[in-house]
mmCIF file of C-alpha atoms in Angstrom:
data_model
loop_
_atom_site.group_PDB
_atom_site.id
_atom_site.type_symbol
_atom_site.label_atom_id
_atom_site.label_comp_id
_atom_site.label_asym_id
_atom_site.label_seq_id
_atom_site.Cartn_x
_atom_site.Cartn_y
_atom_site.Cartn_z
ATOM 1 C CA UNK A 66 0.193 0.278 0.010
ATOM 2 C CA UNK A 67 1.699 3.415 -0.746
ATOM 3 C CA UNK A 68 1.284 6.262 2.442
ATOM 4 C CA UNK A 69 -1.983 7.137 3.347
ATOM 5 C CA UNK A 70 -5.118 6.197 5.743
ATOM 6 C CA UNK A 71 -7.057 3.215 5.186
ATOM 7 C CA UNK A 72 -10.235 1.137 6.651
ATOM 8 C CA UNK A 73 -9.847 -2.310 6.498
ATOM 9 C CA UNK A 74 -13.051 -4.739 6.910
ATOM 10 C CA UNK A 75 -12.387 -8.224 7.919
ATOM 11 C CA UNK A 76 -15.196 -10.562 7.042
ATOM 12 C CA UNK A 77 -15.692 -14.093 8.221
ATOM 13 C CA UNK A 78 -18.517 -16.885 7.107
ATOM 14 C CA UNK A 79 -19.269 -19.867 8.889
ATOM 15 C CA UNK A 80 -20.597 -22.777 7.244
ATOM 16 C CA UNK A 81 -23.841 -22.084 7.939
ATOM 17 C CA UNK A 82 -23.708 -18.790 6.265
ATOM 18 C CA UNK A 83 -23.420 -16.733 9.599
ATOM 19 C CA UNK A 84 -21.102 -13.696 9.246
ATOM 20 C CA UNK A 85 -19.331 -11.694 10.892
ATOM 21 C CA UNK A 86 -17.102 -8.660 10.182
ATOM 22 C CA UNK A 87 -15.060 -6.025 12.009
ATOM 23 C CA UNK A 88 -13.332 -2.415 10.767
ATOM 24 C CA UNK A 89 -10.127 -0.573 11.911
ATOM 25 C CA UNK A 90 -7.957 2.271 10.251
ATOM 26 C CA UNK A 91 -4.604 1.496 9.576
ATOM 27 C CA UNK A 92 -2.154 3.879 8.605
ATOM 28 C CA UNK A 93 0.798 3.571 5.951
ATOM 29 C CA UNK A 94 3.801 5.709 7.358
ATOM 30 C CA UNK A 95 5.826 6.745 3.804
ATOM 31 C CA UNK A 96 9.869 5.490 4.244
ATOM 32 C CA UNK A 97 11.934 8.576 4.444
ATOM 33 C CA UNK A 98 14.007 9.044 1.167
ATOM 34 C CA UNK A 99 17.341 7.951 1.407
ATOM 35 C CA UNK A 100 15.977 5.120 3.416
ATOM 36 C CA UNK A 101 14.809 1.493 3.317
ATOM 37 C CA UNK A 102 13.455 -1.428 5.116
ATOM 38 C CA UNK A 103 15.458 -3.945 6.695
ATOM 39 C CA UNK A 104 15.610 -7.386 5.623
ATOM 40 C CA UNK A 105 15.359 -9.955 7.918
ATOM 41 C CA UNK A 106 15.633 -13.751 7.981
ATOM 42 C CA UNK A 107 15.138 -16.382 10.465
ATOM 43 C CA UNK A 108 17.557 -18.947 10.719
ATOM 44 C CA UNK A 109 15.943 -21.086 13.832
ATOM 45 C CA UNK A 110 13.685 -22.429 14.850
ATOM 46 C CA UNK A 111 12.250 -23.828 11.354
ATOM 47 C CA UNK A 112 8.663 -23.481 10.274
ATOM 48 C CA UNK A 113 6.801 -26.357 11.709
ATOM 49 C CA UNK A 114 8.923 -27.219 14.418
ATOM 50 C CA UNK A 115 7.481 -28.581 17.669
ATOM 51 C CA UNK A 116 8.456 -28.175 21.325
ATOM 52 C CA UNK A 117 7.305 -28.653 24.521
ATOM 53 C CA UNK A 118 7.247 -31.871 26.963
ATOM 54 C CA UNK A 119 4.816 -33.150 29.742
ATOM 55 C CA UNK A 120 3.235 -29.847 30.235
ATOM 56 C CA UNK A 121 6.765 -27.664 30.610
ATOM 57 C CA UNK A 122 7.953 -25.119 28.014
ATOM 58 C CA UNK A 123 11.092 -25.861 26.052
ATOM 59 C CA UNK A 124 13.868 -24.551 25.232
ATOM 60 C CA UNK A 125 13.601 -22.746 21.573
ATOM 61 C CA UNK A 126 16.588 -21.344 20.020
ATOM 62 C CA UNK A 127 15.977 -18.248 17.866
ATOM 63 C CA UNK A 128 18.064 -16.726 15.277
ATOM 64 C CA UNK A 129 17.794 -14.373 12.992
ATOM 65 C CA UNK A 130 20.034 -11.907 10.812
ATOM 66 C CA UNK A 131 19.127 -8.670 9.544
ATOM 67 C CA UNK A 132 20.372 -5.715 6.994
ATOM 68 C CA UNK A 133 19.979 -2.920 4.858
ATOM 69 C CA UNK A 134 21.379 -0.681 2.453
ATOM 70 C CA UNK A 135 21.840 2.248 4.734
ATOM 71 C CA UNK A 136 23.500 0.293 8.055
ATOM 72 C CA UNK A 137 24.509 -2.738 6.587
ATOM 73 C CA UNK A 138 24.124 -5.374 9.444
ATOM 74 C CA UNK A 139 21.867 -4.652 12.126
ATOM 75 C CA UNK A 140 23.138 -5.606 15.458
ATOM 76 C CA UNK A 141 20.921 -8.360 17.682
ATOM 77 C CA UNK A 142 20.914 -5.516 20.092
ATOM 78 C CA UNK A 143 18.029 -3.522 17.780
ATOM 79 C CA UNK A 144 16.108 -6.754 17.498
ATOM 80 C CA UNK A 145 12.813 -8.031 19.418
ATOM 81 C CA UNK A 146 11.223 -11.397 19.488
ATOM 82 C CA UNK A 147 7.484 -11.738 19.753
ATOM 83 C CA UNK A 148 5.487 -15.153 19.995
ATOM 84 C CA UNK A 149 1.682 -14.550 19.636
ATOM 85 C CA UNK A 150 -1.255 -16.777 19.567
ATOM 86 C CA UNK A 151 -4.519 -15.855 19.571
ATOM 87 C CA UNK A 152 -5.043 -12.807 21.835
ATOM 88 C CA UNK A 153 -1.770 -13.365 23.690
ATOM 89 C CA UNK A 154 1.120 -11.791 22.907
ATOM 90 C CA UNK A 155 4.460 -12.544 24.709
ATOM 91 C CA UNK A 156 8.102 -10.761 24.744
ATOM 92 C CA UNK A 157 10.307 -13.289 24.313
ATOM 93 C CA UNK A 158 13.720 -10.850 23.779
ATOM 94 C CA UNK A 159 14.543 -7.128 23.516
ATOM 95 C CA UNK A 160 17.433 -5.782 22.133
ATOM 96 C CA UNK A 161 19.120 -3.628 24.667
ATOM 97 C CA UNK A 162 19.145 -0.648 21.982
ATOM 98 C CA UNK A 163 15.569 -0.644 21.609
ATOM 99 C CA UNK A 164 14.091 -1.363 25.489
ATOM 100 C CA UNK A 165 15.548 -4.436 26.616
ATOM 101 C CA UNK A 166 18.331 -4.857 28.949
ATOM 102 C CA UNK A 167 21.507 -2.757 28.633
ATOM 103 C CA UNK A 168 24.136 -5.239 26.067
ATOM 104 C CA UNK A 169 20.988 -7.497 25.762
ATOM 105 C CA UNK A 170 21.626 -9.664 22.260
ATOM 106 C CA UNK A 171 18.476 -11.145 20.494
ATOM 107 C CA UNK A 172 20.164 -12.442 17.349
ATOM 108 C CA UNK A 173 20.628 -16.301 18.690
ATOM 109 C CA UNK A 174 19.570 -16.457 22.195
ATOM 110 C CA UNK A 175 17.465 -19.040 23.263
ATOM 111 C CA UNK A 176 14.117 -18.711 24.714
ATOM 112 C CA UNK A 177 10.831 -20.006 26.037
ATOM 113 C CA UNK A 178 7.046 -19.911 25.837
ATOM 114 C CA UNK A 179 5.233 -20.290 29.132
ATOM 115 C CA UNK A 180 2.545 -22.920 28.827
ATOM 116 C CA UNK A 181 -0.307 -22.223 31.064
ATOM 117 C CA UNK A 182 -1.646 -24.963 33.677
ATOM 118 C CA UNK A 183 -4.842 -26.337 31.483
ATOM 119 C CA UNK A 184 -3.941 -24.973 28.063
ATOM 120 C CA UNK A 185 -4.916 -26.657 25.075
ATOM 121 C CA UNK A 186 -1.944 -29.215 23.759
ATOM 122 C CA UNK A 187 -1.607 -28.288 20.454
ATOM 123 C CA UNK A 188 -0.794 -24.097 20.120
ATOM 124 C CA UNK A 189 0.107 -23.166 17.255
ATOM 125 C CA UNK A 190 2.543 -19.640 17.891
ATOM 126 C CA UNK A 191 3.553 -17.665 16.063
ATOM 127 C CA UNK A 192 7.286 -16.498 16.519
ATOM 128 C CA UNK A 193 8.320 -13.013 14.742
ATOM 129 C CA UNK A 194 11.561 -11.037 14.671
ATOM 130 C CA UNK A 195 11.677 -7.423 14.242
ATOM 131 C CA UNK A 196 14.714 -5.583 13.104
ATOM 132 C CA UNK A 197 14.796 -1.428 14.044
ATOM 133 C CA UNK A 198 17.546 0.127 11.633
ATOM 134 C CA UNK A 199 19.229 3.347 13.001
ATOM 135 C CA UNK A 200 16.376 5.356 11.040
ATOM 136 C CA UNK A 201 14.033 3.726 13.485
ATOM 137 C CA UNK A 202 12.662 1.540 10.723
ATOM 138 C CA UNK A 203 11.391 -1.749 11.454
ATOM 139 C CA UNK A 204 12.029 -5.414 9.106
ATOM 140 C CA UNK A 205 9.983 -8.168 10.036
ATOM 141 C CA UNK A 206 10.321 -12.115 9.497
ATOM 142 C CA UNK A 207 7.663 -14.526 11.079
ATOM 143 C CA UNK A 208 7.739 -18.305 11.771
ATOM 144 C CA UNK A 209 4.880 -20.782 13.078
ATOM 145 C CA UNK A 210 5.862 -23.462 15.999
ATOM 146 C CA UNK A 211 3.733 -25.638 17.859
ATOM 147 C CA UNK A 212 4.333 -25.649 21.682
ATOM 148 C CA UNK A 213 2.747 -29.145 22.755
ATOM 149 C CA UNK A 214 2.408 -30.448 26.592
ATOM 150 C CA UNK A 215 1.379 -33.700 25.269
ATOM 151 C CA UNK A 216 4.394 -35.051 23.752
ATOM 152 C CA UNK A 217 6.891 -37.196 25.714
#
């Protein structure tokens, strides 16, 4: 989309032909002249990876690299990993230069997604990494993993 304000409408219809819709406003900001968005690549985990044993959260290695034309390689201190499932969003690692603990590097680290008691046994979690360049422009990459406390 080009820069500007947009109204986005989502509609869903079930098998019984009942439907629901909702709208939200979306603002697309222009990329400043001479700047580019970071390119982000997830190295680990692979799409479809499964974690979790007997209701405990497994250690998950998250690794990514990012770069853009102006900065070259963007350091892990300017990365943030999140995990989301339905309405839950968890910050798993936040680099020291963008709000995390000083010196925290999120380019290659180990995290865990806590499992709540009585949770369903097959979560499809979306893991996202965001890299923020020196102009505060974000680049994002996403993968899907399963946290399954029923495996063992």
